[in-house]
C-alpha cells in the first residue's frame, strides 16, 4: 500500500509562468489522468471534444494558462507562502497512518493532488475550495481565502477518508441517504481529528444554524433508507445545485446533508468515545442508532 503525492501546484506555476498549454497538459493533467478519466466516465464534459484534458480543466475549474496568468501566479505564491500544499500532503500521510486500511483488510494505493482552482467554479461563500475522490485518488482544489486556506488540509484528510470509507462500505446503486449522510459526517470529523482543531470544521459542514438543523432533522430521519443518486444529491447538497446537476429539489437548505451528517457523527463519537478513524470501520446504521441523534 502506497501514498503518492503529486506536485500539481508546481506544474501549474510552471505552466502559468510560460503560458504553455503543453506544459499544463504534461505537468498537471497527465499526472492526474487516473482521477479525471475515471470522473469523466461519470460526468461527461461534452461530446466530440478534441482536447479532453483542457475540456476537463475548464469545466471543473482547474486553473490553466487560459485563465488570468498573473492572478493565478499570485494565488500560487500565496499558497506557497502559507505552505498549504505541504500541509495537505502531511494531513494525507497522517490520516493514512491513522486509518491503517491494510490492518483492516483493505488494499488501498492512493494518489493525492492539490490544485489551484478557479473562482468561477469555487464558492467564495464556502471558503473557495472543494474536494473529490475516486477509489484510488483524492483531490482538493482551492483559491486563497482567509476561511478556506486553513481548512484545506482538513479537506485533504476528508477526501482520503472517503476513499477508505467506500472501500469498507462500498457505493452501490442501493446506497441510501443514511449511508451518504454518515460518510460525509465521518469524513469531516476525521479531517478535523487529523488536524487536531475542532475549530477547523469546514463551512459545508457548518452551513446550518441550530434552528435549521432542528427543522430538517425529521425530514432526514424519514429519508434514511431512501436510495437513488438523484434523491441522495437532493438530501446531501440541498436545492442549490438541483438545476445544474438535474436532480429533484427536496426543499432543503444548501448543504443540509453535510451539516446534519456532521452532527450525527459527532453525537456518535461523543456517545461511544471512539475516534473518527475507528468509526470509519463501523456500519452507517450502527452509527446512526448509537448517535441517538434522531431519537425523540
XYZ file of N, CA and C in Angstrom, residues 1 13 20 36 47 62 70 96 124 139 237 271 282 286 291:
45
model
N 0.843 -1.186 0.000
C 0.000 0.000 0.000
C 0.881 1.240 0.000
N 2.253 26.314 -11.659
C 3.107 27.505 -11.645
C 3.970 27.566 -12.910
N 2.385 27.974 -21.356
C 2.412 26.782 -22.209
C 1.293 25.811 -21.853
N -9.188 12.181 -13.425
C -10.200 12.810 -14.270
C -10.747 11.875 -15.339
N -19.598 16.355 -25.925
C -19.453 15.332 -26.952
C -18.432 15.783 -28.009
N -9.941 23.727 -13.003
C -8.509 23.591 -12.739
C -7.807 24.766 -13.434
N -1.387 36.155 -14.403
C -0.814 36.937 -13.307
C -1.566 36.680 -12.006
N -3.642 8.612 6.566
C -3.497 7.244 6.072
C -2.968 6.336 7.172
N -16.959 31.284 -3.048
C -16.358 32.173 -2.058
C -17.073 32.080 -0.714
N -8.437 14.437 -4.224
C -8.036 15.723 -4.781
C -8.719 16.852 -4.036
N -26.814 17.733 -0.853
C -26.390 19.045 -1.341
C -27.420 20.140 -1.104
N -20.892 9.805 22.208
C -21.573 8.752 22.972
C -20.711 7.512 23.161
N -17.147 1.297 10.982
C -18.400 0.950 11.655
C -19.545 1.154 10.663
N -25.344 1.497 12.368
C -24.915 1.446 13.769
C -24.523 2.841 14.261
N -25.777 7.089 17.736
C -25.679 8.543 17.910
C -26.837 9.077 18.736
